[in-house]
């Protein structure tokens, strides 16, 4: 693991937290243009640790399609290219939720409706009792808080976007919002306990606020 290279990823959310937007963008550009192309392609975990923070800053700034592209290219597809079925790495359990969240966010931003069959499939997936088998728990949630977003916040926003995409105010929509609220609360409990998680807590509170607004509609 290249700890020195990973420090560039951490600096992205700290520049963002401090409002130093030019330095933040310079770090993101350096990561995308210089660091990631030089990383060994098979070292997906290291690439994840370098890139993860930039995904959420890019998304917050309206560049969610770019965030999706670099995540799929350098992490999601790369893992599937080099590792066989049944293989894993420390944060592998969140790869699919991240991919789903970024895809839904792209469709939402561009005003596109999720395919009906796919939407129902995703709703069933995220509301199922066995969703997230191999739950992240503290062992993954805590380190991800320092990376800019924890797993529960990712799940909460998936629920939010799926609920927002429904055409009717029905029980299924409320199920998604309740699940989202539960996950956002879990996220907030983790992120409020350490000032070093400031960026993650901002994410958690933002998602919770959107969910509460939709519940009250």
Coordinates of N, CA and C in Angstrom, one line a residue:
X1 N 0.8 -1.2 0.0 CA 0.0 0.0 0.0 C 0.9 1.2 0.0
X2 N 0.5 2.2 -0.9 CA 1.3 3.4 -1.0 C 0.7 4.5 -0.2
X3 N 1.1 4.6 1.1 CA 0.6 5.6 2.0 C 0.8 7.0 1.5
X4 N 2.0 7.3 0.9 CA 2.3 8.6 0.5 C 1.3 9.1 -0.6
X5 N 1.0 8.2 -1.5 CA 0.0 8.5 -2.6 C -1.4 8.7 -2.0
X6 N -1.7 7.9 -1.0 CA -3.0 8.0 -0.4 C -3.2 9.3 0.3
X7 N -2.2 10.0 0.7 CA -2.3 11.3 1.4 C -2.9 12.3 0.5
X8 N -2.7 12.2 -0.8 CA -3.3 13.1 -1.8 C -4.8 13.0 -1.7
X9 N -5.3 11.8 -1.6 CA -6.8 11.6 -1.5 C -7.3 12.2 -0.3
X10 N -6.7 12.0 0.9 CA -7.2 12.7 2.1 C -7.1 14.2 2.0
X11 N -6.1 14.7 1.3 CA -6.0 16.2 1.2 C -7.2 16.8 0.5
X12 N -7.8 16.0 -0.4 CA -8.9 16.5 -1.2 C -10.1 17.0 -0.3
X13 N -10.5 16.1 0.7 CA -11.6 16.5 1.5 C -11.3 17.5 2.5
X14 N -10.0 17.6 2.9 CA -9.6 18.7 3.8 C -9.6 20.0 3.2
X15 N -9.1 20.1 1.9 CA -9.2 21.3 1.2 C -10.6 21.7 1.0
X16 N -11.5 20.8 0.7 CA -12.9 21.0 0.5 C -13.5 21.6 1.8
X17 N -13.2 20.9 2.9 CA -13.8 21.3 4.2 C -13.3 22.7 4.6
X18 N -12.1 23.1 4.2 CA -11.6 24.4 4.5 C -12.0 25.5 3.5
X19 N -12.7 25.1 2.5 CA -13.2 26.0 1.5 C -12.1 26.5 0.5
X20 N -11.0 25.7 0.5 CA -9.9 26.1 -0.4 C -10.1 25.3 -1.7
X21 N -11.0 25.9 -2.6 CA -11.5 25.1 -3.7 C -10.5 25.0 -4.8
X22 N -9.6 25.9 -5.0 CA -8.6 25.8 -6.1 C -7.6 24.7 -5.8
X23 N -7.2 24.7 -4.5 CA -6.2 23.7 -4.1 C -6.9 22.3 -4.2
X24 N -8.1 22.2 -3.8 CA -8.9 21.0 -3.8 C -8.9 20.5 -5.2
X25 N -9.3 21.3 -6.2 CA -9.4 20.9 -7.6 C -8.0 20.5 -8.1
X26 N -7.0 21.2 -7.7 CA -5.6 20.9 -8.2 C -5.3 19.5 -7.7
X27 N -5.6 19.1 -6.5 CA -5.4 17.7 -6.0 C -6.1 16.7 -6.8
X28 N -7.4 17.0 -7.0 CA -8.2 16.0 -7.8 C -7.6 15.8 -9.2
X29 N -7.2 16.9 -9.8 CA -6.6 16.8 -11.2 C -5.3 16.0 -11.1
X30 N -4.5 16.2 -10.1 CA -3.3 15.5 -10.0 C -3.5 14.0 -9.8
X31 N -4.5 13.7 -9.0 CA -4.8 12.3 -8.7 C -5.3 11.6 -10.0
X32 N -6.2 12.3 -10.8 CA -6.7 11.7 -12.0 C -5.7 11.6 -13.1
X33 N -4.9 12.7 -13.2 CA -4.0 12.8 -14.4 C -2.6 12.2 -14.2
X34 N -2.2 12.1 -12.9 CA -0.8 11.7 -12.7 C -0.7 10.4 -11.8
X35 N -1.5 10.4 -10.7 CA -1.3 9.3 -9.7 C -2.0 8.0 -10.2
X36 N -3.3 8.0 -10.5 CA -4.0 6.8 -10.9 C -3.4 6.1 -12.1
X37 N -3.0 6.8 -13.2 CA -2.4 6.1 -14.3 C -1.1 5.4 -14.0
X38 N -0.4 5.8 -12.9 CA 0.8 5.2 -12.6 C 0.7 4.0 -11.6
X39 N -0.5 3.9 -11.0 CA -0.7 2.8 -10.0 C -0.8 1.4 -10.7
X40 N -0.2 0.4 -10.1 CA -0.3 -1.0 -10.6 C -1.8 -1.3 -10.8
X41 N -2.2 -1.7 -11.9 CA -3.7 -2.0 -12.2 C -4.3 -3.0 -11.3
X42 N -3.5 -3.9 -10.8 CA -4.1 -5.0 -9.9 C -4.2 -4.5 -8.5
X43 N -3.6 -3.4 -8.1 CA -3.7 -2.9 -6.7 C -4.9 -2.0 -6.6
X44 N -6.1 -2.7 -6.7 CA -7.3 -2.0 -6.7 C -7.6 -1.3 -5.3
X45 N -7.2 -1.9 -4.2 CA -7.4 -1.3 -2.9 C -6.6 0.0 -2.8
X46 N -5.4 0.1 -3.3 CA -4.7 1.3 -3.2 C -5.3 2.4 -4.1
X47 N -5.8 2.0 -5.3 CA -6.5 3.0 -6.1 C -7.7 3.5 -5.5
X48 N -8.4 2.6 -4.8 CA -9.7 3.0 -4.0 C -9.3 4.0 -3.0
X49 N -8.3 3.8 -2.2 CA -7.9 4.7 -1.1 C -7.5 6.1 -1.7
X50 N -6.9 6.1 -2.9 CA -6.5 7.4 -3.5 C -7.7 8.1 -4.1
X51 N -8.6 7.4 -4.7 CA -9.7 8.0 -5.4 C -11.0 8.3 -4.7
X52 N -11.3 7.5 -3.6 CA -12.6 7.5 -3.0 C -13.0 9.0 -2.6
X53 N -12.1 9.7 -2.0 CA -12.5 11.0 -1.5 C -12.9 12.0 -2.6
X54 N -12.2 11.9 -3.7 CA -12.5 12.7 -4.9 C -13.9 12.5 -5.5
X55 N -14.4 11.3 -5.3 CA -15.7 10.9 -5.9 C -16.8 11.9 -5.4
X56 N -16.7 12.1 -4.0 CA -17.8 12.8 -3.4 C -17.7 14.3 -3.6
X57 N -16.4 14.8 -3.7 CA -16.2 16.2 -4.0 C -16.7 16.5 -5.4
X58 N -16.3 15.6 -6.4 CA -16.8 15.8 -7.7 C -18.3 15.8 -7.8
X59 N -18.9 14.8 -7.1 CA -20.4 14.7 -7.1 C -21.0 16.0 -6.6
X60 N -20.5 16.4 -5.5 CA -21.0 17.6 -4.8 C -20.9 18.9 -5.7
X61 N -19.9 18.9 -6.6 CA -19.7 20.0 -7.5 C -20.4 19.9 -8.8
X62 N -21.2 18.8 -8.9 CA -22.0 18.6 -10.2 C -21.3 17.8 -11.2
X63 N -20.1 17.2 -10.9 CA -19.4 16.4 -11.9 C -19.6 14.9 -11.6
X64 N -20.9 14.5 -11.4 CA -21.1 13.1 -11.0 C -20.8 12.1 -12.1
X65 N -21.0 12.6 -13.4 CA -20.7 11.6 -14.5 C -19.2 11.3 -14.5
X66 N -18.4 12.3 -14.3 CA -16.9 12.1 -14.2 C -16.6 11.2 -13.0
X67 N -17.3 11.4 -11.9 CA -17.1 10.5 -10.7 C -17.4 9.1 -11.0
X68 N -18.5 8.9 -11.7 CA -18.9 7.5 -12.1 C -17.9 6.9 -13.0
X69 N -17.5 7.7 -14.0 CA -16.5 7.2 -15.0 C -15.2 6.7 -14.4
X70 N -14.6 7.5 -13.5 CA -13.3 7.2 -12.9 C -13.5 6.0 -11.9
X71 N -14.6 6.0 -11.2 CA -14.8 4.9 -10.3 C -14.9 3.5 -11.0
X72 N -15.7 3.5 -12.0 CA -15.9 2.3 -12.8 C -14.6 1.9 -13.5
X73 N -13.9 2.8 -14.1 CA -12.7 2.5 -14.8 C -11.6 2.0 -13.9
X74 N -11.3 2.7 -12.8 CA -10.1 2.4 -12.0 C -10.4 1.4 -10.9
X75 N -11.7 1.3 -10.5 CA -12.0 0.4 -9.3 C -12.9 -0.8 -9.7
X76 N -14.1 -0.5 -10.1 CA -15.1 -1.5 -10.3 C -14.7 -2.5 -11.5
X77 N -14.4 -1.9 -12.6 CA -14.1 -2.8 -13.8 C -12.7 -3.4 -13.6
X78 N -11.8 -2.7 -13.0 CA -10.4 -3.2 -12.8 C -10.4 -4.4 -11.8
X79 N -11.2 -4.4 -10.8 CA -11.3 -5.5 -9.9 C -11.9 -6.8 -10.6
X80 N -12.9 -6.5 -11.4 CA -13.5 -7.7 -12.1 C -12.6 -8.2 -13.2
X81 N -11.7 -7.4 -13.7 CA -10.8 -7.8 -14.8 C -9.7 -8.7 -14.2
X82 N -9.2 -8.4 -13.0 CA -8.0 -9.1 -12.5 C -8.3 -10.1 -11.4
X83 N -9.6 -10.1 -10.9 CA -9.8 -11.1 -9.8 C -11.1 -11.9 -10.1
X84 N -11.0 -13.2 -9.7 CA -12.0 -14.1 -10.1 C -13.2 -14.0 -9.1
X85 N -14.3 -14.6 -9.5 CA -15.5 -14.6 -8.6 C -15.2 -15.2 -7.3
X86 N -15.7 -14.5 -6.2 CA -15.4 -15.0 -4.9 C -14.2 -14.3 -4.3
X87 N -13.5 -13.5 -5.1 CA -12.3 -12.8 -4.5 C -12.9 -11.5 -3.8
X88 N -12.0 -11.0 -3.0 CA -12.5 -9.8 -2.2 C -11.3 -8.9 -1.8
X89 N -11.6 -7.8 -1.3 CA -10.6 -6.9 -0.8 C -11.3 -6.1 0.3
X90 N -10.6 -5.3 1.1 CA -11.2 -4.8 2.3 C -12.5 -4.0 2.1
X91 N -12.5 -3.1 1.1 CA -13.7 -2.3 0.9 C -14.6 -2.8 -0.3
X92 N -14.4 -4.1 -0.7 CA -15.1 -4.6 -1.8 C -16.6 -4.6 -1.6
X93 N -17.0 -4.8 -0.3 CA -18.5 -4.8 0.0 C -19.2 -3.6 -0.4
X94 N -18.5 -2.4 -0.6 CA -19.2 -1.2 -0.9 C -19.0 -0.9 -2.4
X95 N -18.3 -1.7 -3.2 CA -18.2 -1.3 -4.6 C -19.5 -1.2 -5.3
X96 N -20.4 -2.2 -5.2 CA -21.7 -2.2 -5.9 C -22.6 -1.1 -5.4
X97 N -22.7 -0.9 -4.1 CA -23.5 0.3 -3.7 C -23.0 1.6 -4.2
X98 N -21.6 1.8 -4.3 CA -21.1 3.0 -4.8 C -21.5 3.2 -6.3
X99 N -21.3 2.1 -7.1 CA -21.6 2.1 -8.5 C -23.1 2.4 -8.7
X100 N -24.0 1.8 -7.9 CA -25.4 2.1 -8.0 C -25.7 3.5 -7.7
X101 N -25.2 4.0 -6.6 CA -25.4 5.4 -6.2 C -25.0 6.4 -7.3
X102 N -23.8 6.2 -7.8 CA -23.3 7.2 -8.8 C -24.2 7.1 -10.1
X103 N -24.6 5.9 -10.5 CA -25.5 5.8 -11.7 C -26.8 6.5 -11.4
X104 N -27.4 6.2 -10.3 CA -28.7 6.9 -9.9 C -28.5 8.4 -9.9
X105 N -27.4 8.9 -9.4 CA -27.1 10.3 -9.3 C -27.0 10.9 -10.6
X106 N -26.3 10.2 -11.6 CA -26.2 10.7 -12.9 C -27.6 10.9 -13.6
X107 N -28.4 9.8 -13.4 CA -29.7 9.9 -14.0 C -30.6 11.0 -13.4
X108 N -30.4 11.2 -12.1 CA -31.2 12.3 -11.4 C -30.7 13.6 -11.9
X109 N -29.4 13.8 -12.0 CA -28.9 15.1 -12.4 C -29.3 15.5 -13.9
X110 N -29.3 14.4 -14.7 CA -29.6 14.6 -16.1 C -31.1 14.5 -16.5
X111 N -31.9 14.4 -15.4 CA -33.4 14.3 -15.6 C -33.9 13.1 -16.3
X112 N -33.1 12.0 -16.2 CA -33.5 10.7 -16.8 C -34.2 9.8 -15.8
X113 N -35.2 9.0 -16.3 CA -35.9 8.1 -15.5 C -35.1 6.7 -15.5
X114 N -35.0 6.1 -14.4 CA -34.4 4.8 -14.3 C -35.3 3.8 -15.0
X115 N -34.8 2.9 -15.8 CA -35.6 1.9 -16.4 C -36.5 1.2 -15.3
X116 N -37.8 1.0 -15.7 CA -38.7 0.5 -14.7 C -38.3 -0.9 -14.1
X117 N -37.9 -1.8 -15.0 CA -37.4 -3.1 -14.5 C -36.2 -3.0 -13.6
X118 N -35.3 -2.1 -14.0 CA -34.1 -1.9 -13.2 C -34.4 -1.3 -11.8
X119 N -35.3 -0.3 -11.9 CA -35.7 0.4 -10.6 C -36.3 -0.6 -9.6
X120 N -37.2 -1.5 -10.1 CA -37.9 -2.4 -9.2 C -36.8 -3.4 -8.7
X121 N -35.9 -3.8 -9.5 CA -34.8 -4.7 -9.1 C -34.0 -4.1 -8.0
X122 N -33.6 -2.8 -8.1 CA -32.8 -2.1 -7.1 C -33.6 -1.9 -5.8
X123 N -34.9 -1.6 -5.9 CA -35.7 -1.4 -4.7 C -35.7 -2.7 -3.9
X124 N -36.0 -3.8 -4.6 CA -36.0 -5.1 -4.0 C -34.7 -5.4 -3.3
X125 N -33.6 -5.1 -4.0 CA -32.2 -5.3 -3.6 C -31.9 -4.6 -2.3
X126 N -32.2 -3.3 -2.2 CA -31.8 -2.5 -1.1 C -32.8 -2.7 0.1
X127 N -34.0 -3.1 -0.2 CA -35.0 -3.3 0.9 C -35.0 -4.8 1.4
X128 N -34.2 -5.7 0.8 CA -34.3 -7.1 1.2 C -33.6 -7.3 2.5
X129 N -34.1 -8.3 3.2 CA -33.6 -8.6 4.6 C -32.1 -8.9 4.6
X130 N -31.7 -9.6 3.5 CA -30.3 -10.0 3.4 C -29.4 -9.0 2.7
X131 N -29.9 -7.8 2.5 CA -29.1 -6.8 1.8 C -27.8 -6.5 2.6
X132 N -26.7 -6.4 1.9 CA -25.4 -6.1 2.5 C -24.9 -7.2 3.4
X133 N -25.1 -8.5 2.9 CA -24.5 -9.6 3.6 C -23.0 -9.3 3.7
X134 N -22.4 -9.5 4.8 CA -21.1 -9.1 5.1 C -21.1 -7.6 5.4
X135 N -22.1 -7.2 6.2 CA -22.3 -5.8 6.6 C -21.0 -5.1 7.0
X136 N -20.9 -3.9 6.6 CA -19.6 -3.2 6.8 C -19.2 -3.1 8.3
X137 N -20.2 -2.8 9.2 CA -19.9 -2.7 10.6 C -18.9 -1.6 10.9
X138 N -18.4 -1.6 12.1 CA -17.5 -0.6 12.5 C -16.1 -0.7 11.8
X139 N -15.8 -2.0 11.5 CA -14.4 -2.2 11.0 C -14.2 -1.5 9.6
X140 N -15.3 -1.3 8.9 CA -15.2 -0.5 7.6 C -15.8 0.9 7.8
X141 N -16.9 1.0 8.6 CA -17.5 2.3 8.6 C -16.6 3.4 9.2
X142 N -15.9 3.0 10.3 CA -15.0 4.0 10.9 C -13.9 4.5 10.0
X143 N -13.1 3.7 9.3 CA -12.1 4.2 8.4 C -12.7 4.9 7.2
X144 N -13.9 4.6 6.8 CA -14.5 5.3 5.7 C -15.0 6.7 6.1
X145 N -15.3 6.9 7.4 CA -15.7 8.2 7.8 C -14.5 9.2 7.6
X146 N -13.3 8.8 7.7 CA -12.2 9.7 7.5 C -11.9 9.8 6.0
X147 N -12.6 9.0 5.2 CA -12.4 9.1 3.7 C -13.4 10.0 3.0
X148 N -14.4 10.5 3.8 CA -15.4 11.4 3.2 C -16.8 10.9 3.2
X149 N -17.0 9.6 3.3 CA -18.4 9.1 3.3 C -18.4 7.7 3.8
X150 N -19.3 7.4 4.7 CA -19.3 6.0 5.3 C -20.4 5.2 4.5
X151 N -20.3 3.9 4.7 CA -21.3 3.0 4.0 C -22.7 3.3 4.2
X152 N -23.1 3.7 5.4 CA -24.5 3.9 5.7 C -25.0 5.2 5.0
X153 N -24.2 6.1 4.8 CA -24.6 7.3 4.1 C -24.8 7.0 2.6
X154 N -23.9 6.1 2.1 CA -24.1 5.7 0.7 C -25.4 5.0 0.5
X155 N -25.8 4.0 1.4 CA -27.0 3.3 1.3 C -28.2 4.3 1.5
X156 N -28.1 5.3 2.4 CA -29.2 6.2 2.6 C -29.5 7.0 1.4
X157 N -28.4 7.4 0.6 CA -28.7 8.2 -0.6 C -29.3 7.4 -1.7
X158 N -28.9 6.1 -1.8 CA -29.5 5.2 -2.7 C -31.0 5.2 -2.5
X159 N -31.4 5.0 -1.2 CA -32.8 5.0 -0.8 C -33.5 6.3 -1.2
X160 N -32.8 7.4 -0.9 CA -33.4 8.7 -1.3 C -33.6 8.9 -2.7
X161 N -32.7 8.5 -3.6 CA -32.8 8.7 -5.0 C -33.9 7.7 -5.6
X162 N -33.9 6.5 -5.1 CA -35.0 5.6 -5.5 C -36.4 6.1 -5.2
X163 N -36.5 6.6 -3.9 CA -37.8 7.2 -3.5 C -38.2 8.4 -4.4
X164 N -37.2 9.3 -4.6 CA -37.4 10.5 -5.4 C -37.8 10.1 -6.8
X165 N -37.4 9.0 -7.3 CA -37.7 8.6 -8.7 C -39.1 7.9 -8.9
X166 N -39.7 7.6 -7.8 CA -41.1 7.0 -7.9 C -42.1 8.1 -8.2
X167 N -43.0 7.7 -9.1 CA -44.0 8.6 -9.6 C -45.2 8.8 -8.6
X168 N -45.4 7.9 -7.7 CA -46.5 7.9 -6.8 C -46.0 8.0 -5.3
X169 N -46.8 8.6 -4.4 CA -46.5 8.7 -3.0 C -47.2 7.5 -2.3
X170 N -46.5 6.3 -2.5 CA -47.1 5.1 -2.0 C -46.3 4.5 -0.8
X171 N -46.7 3.3 -0.4 CA -46.0 2.7 0.7 C -44.6 2.3 0.4
X172 N -44.4 1.9 -0.9 CA -43.0 1.6 -1.3 C -42.1 2.8 -1.2
X173 N -42.6 3.9 -1.5 CA -41.8 5.1 -1.4 C -41.4 5.4 0.1
X174 N -42.4 5.2 1.0 CA -42.2 5.4 2.4 C -41.2 4.4 3.0
X175 N -41.3 3.1 2.5 CA -40.3 2.1 2.9 C -38.9 2.5 2.6
X176 N -38.7 3.1 1.4 CA -37.4 3.5 1.0 C -36.9 4.7 1.8
X177 N -37.8 5.6 2.1 CA -37.5 6.8 2.9 C -37.2 6.4 4.4
X178 N -37.9 5.4 4.9 CA -37.7 5.0 6.3 C -36.3 4.2 6.4
X179 N -36.0 3.4 5.4 CA -34.7 2.7 5.3 C -33.6 3.7 5.2
X180 N -33.8 4.7 4.3 CA -32.8 5.8 4.2 C -32.6 6.6 5.5
X181 N -33.7 6.9 6.2 CA -33.5 7.6 7.5 C -32.8 6.8 8.5
X182 N -33.1 5.5 8.5 CA -32.3 4.6 9.5 C -30.9 4.6 9.2
X183 N -30.5 4.5 7.9 CA -29.1 4.4 7.5 C -28.4 5.8 7.8
X184 N -29.1 6.9 7.5 CA -28.6 8.2 7.7 C -28.3 8.4 9.2
X185 N -29.2 7.9 10.0 CA -29.0 8.0 11.5 C -27.8 7.2 11.9
X186 N -27.6 6.1 11.4 CA -26.4 5.3 11.7 C -25.2 6.0 11.3
X187 N -25.2 6.6 10.1 CA -24.1 7.4 9.6 C -23.7 8.5 10.5
X188 N -24.8 9.3 10.9 CA -24.6 10.4 11.8 C -24.0 10.1 13.1
X189 N -24.3 8.9 13.7 CA -23.8 8.5 14.9 C -22.3 8.2 14.8
X190 N -21.9 7.7 13.7 CA -20.4 7.5 13.5 C -19.7 8.8 13.2
X191 N -20.3 9.7 12.4 CA -19.5 10.8 11.9 C -19.5 12.0 13.0
X192 N -20.4 12.0 13.9 CA -20.4 13.1 14.9 C -19.4 12.9 16.0
X193 N -18.8 11.8 16.1 CA -17.9 11.5 17.2 C -16.5 11.9 17.1
X194 N -16.1 12.5 15.9 CA -14.7 12.9 15.7 C -14.7 14.1 14.8
X195 N -14.0 15.2 15.2 CA -13.9 16.3 14.3 C -13.2 16.0 13.0
X196 N -12.4 14.9 12.9 CA -11.8 14.5 11.7 C -12.7 14.0 10.7
X197 N -14.0 13.8 11.1 CA -15.0 13.2 10.1 C -15.9 14.4 9.6
X198 N -15.5 15.6 9.7 CA -16.3 16.7 9.3 C -17.0 16.6 8.0
X199 N -16.2 16.2 7.0 CA -16.7 16.1 5.6 C -17.8 15.0 5.5
X200 N -17.5 13.9 6.2 CA -18.5 12.8 6.2 C -19.8 13.2 6.9
X201 N -19.7 14.0 8.0 CA -20.9 14.4 8.8 C -21.7 15.3 7.9
X202 N -21.0 16.2 7.2 CA -21.8 17.1 6.3 C -22.6 16.3 5.3
X203 N -22.0 15.2 4.8 CA -22.7 14.4 3.8 C -23.9 13.7 4.5
X204 N -23.7 13.2 5.7 CA -24.8 12.5 6.4 C -26.0 13.5 6.7
X205 N -25.6 14.7 7.2 CA -26.7 15.6 7.6 C -27.4 16.1 6.3
X206 N -26.7 16.3 5.2 CA -27.4 16.7 4.0 C -28.4 15.7 3.5
X207 N -28.0 14.4 3.5 CA -28.9 13.3 3.1 C -30.1 13.2 4.0
X208 N -29.8 13.3 5.3 CA -30.9 13.2 6.3 C -31.9 14.3 6.1
X209 N -31.4 15.5 5.8 CA -32.3 16.7 5.6 C -33.2 16.5 4.4
X210 N -32.6 15.9 3.3 CA -33.4 15.6 2.1 C -34.5 14.6 2.4
X211 N -34.1 13.5 3.1 CA -35.1 12.5 3.4 C -36.2 13.0 4.3
X212 N -35.9 13.8 5.3 CA -36.9 14.4 6.2 C -37.9 15.3 5.4
X213 N -37.3 16.0 4.4 CA -38.1 16.9 3.6 C -39.1 16.1 2.8
X214 N -38.6 15.0 2.2 CA -39.5 14.2 1.4 C -40.6 13.5 2.2
X215 N -40.2 13.1 3.4 CA -41.2 12.4 4.3 C -42.4 13.4 4.6
X216 N -42.0 14.7 4.7 CA -43.0 15.6 5.1 C -43.9 16.1 4.0
X217 N -43.5 15.8 2.7 CA -44.3 16.2 1.6 C -45.7 15.7 1.6

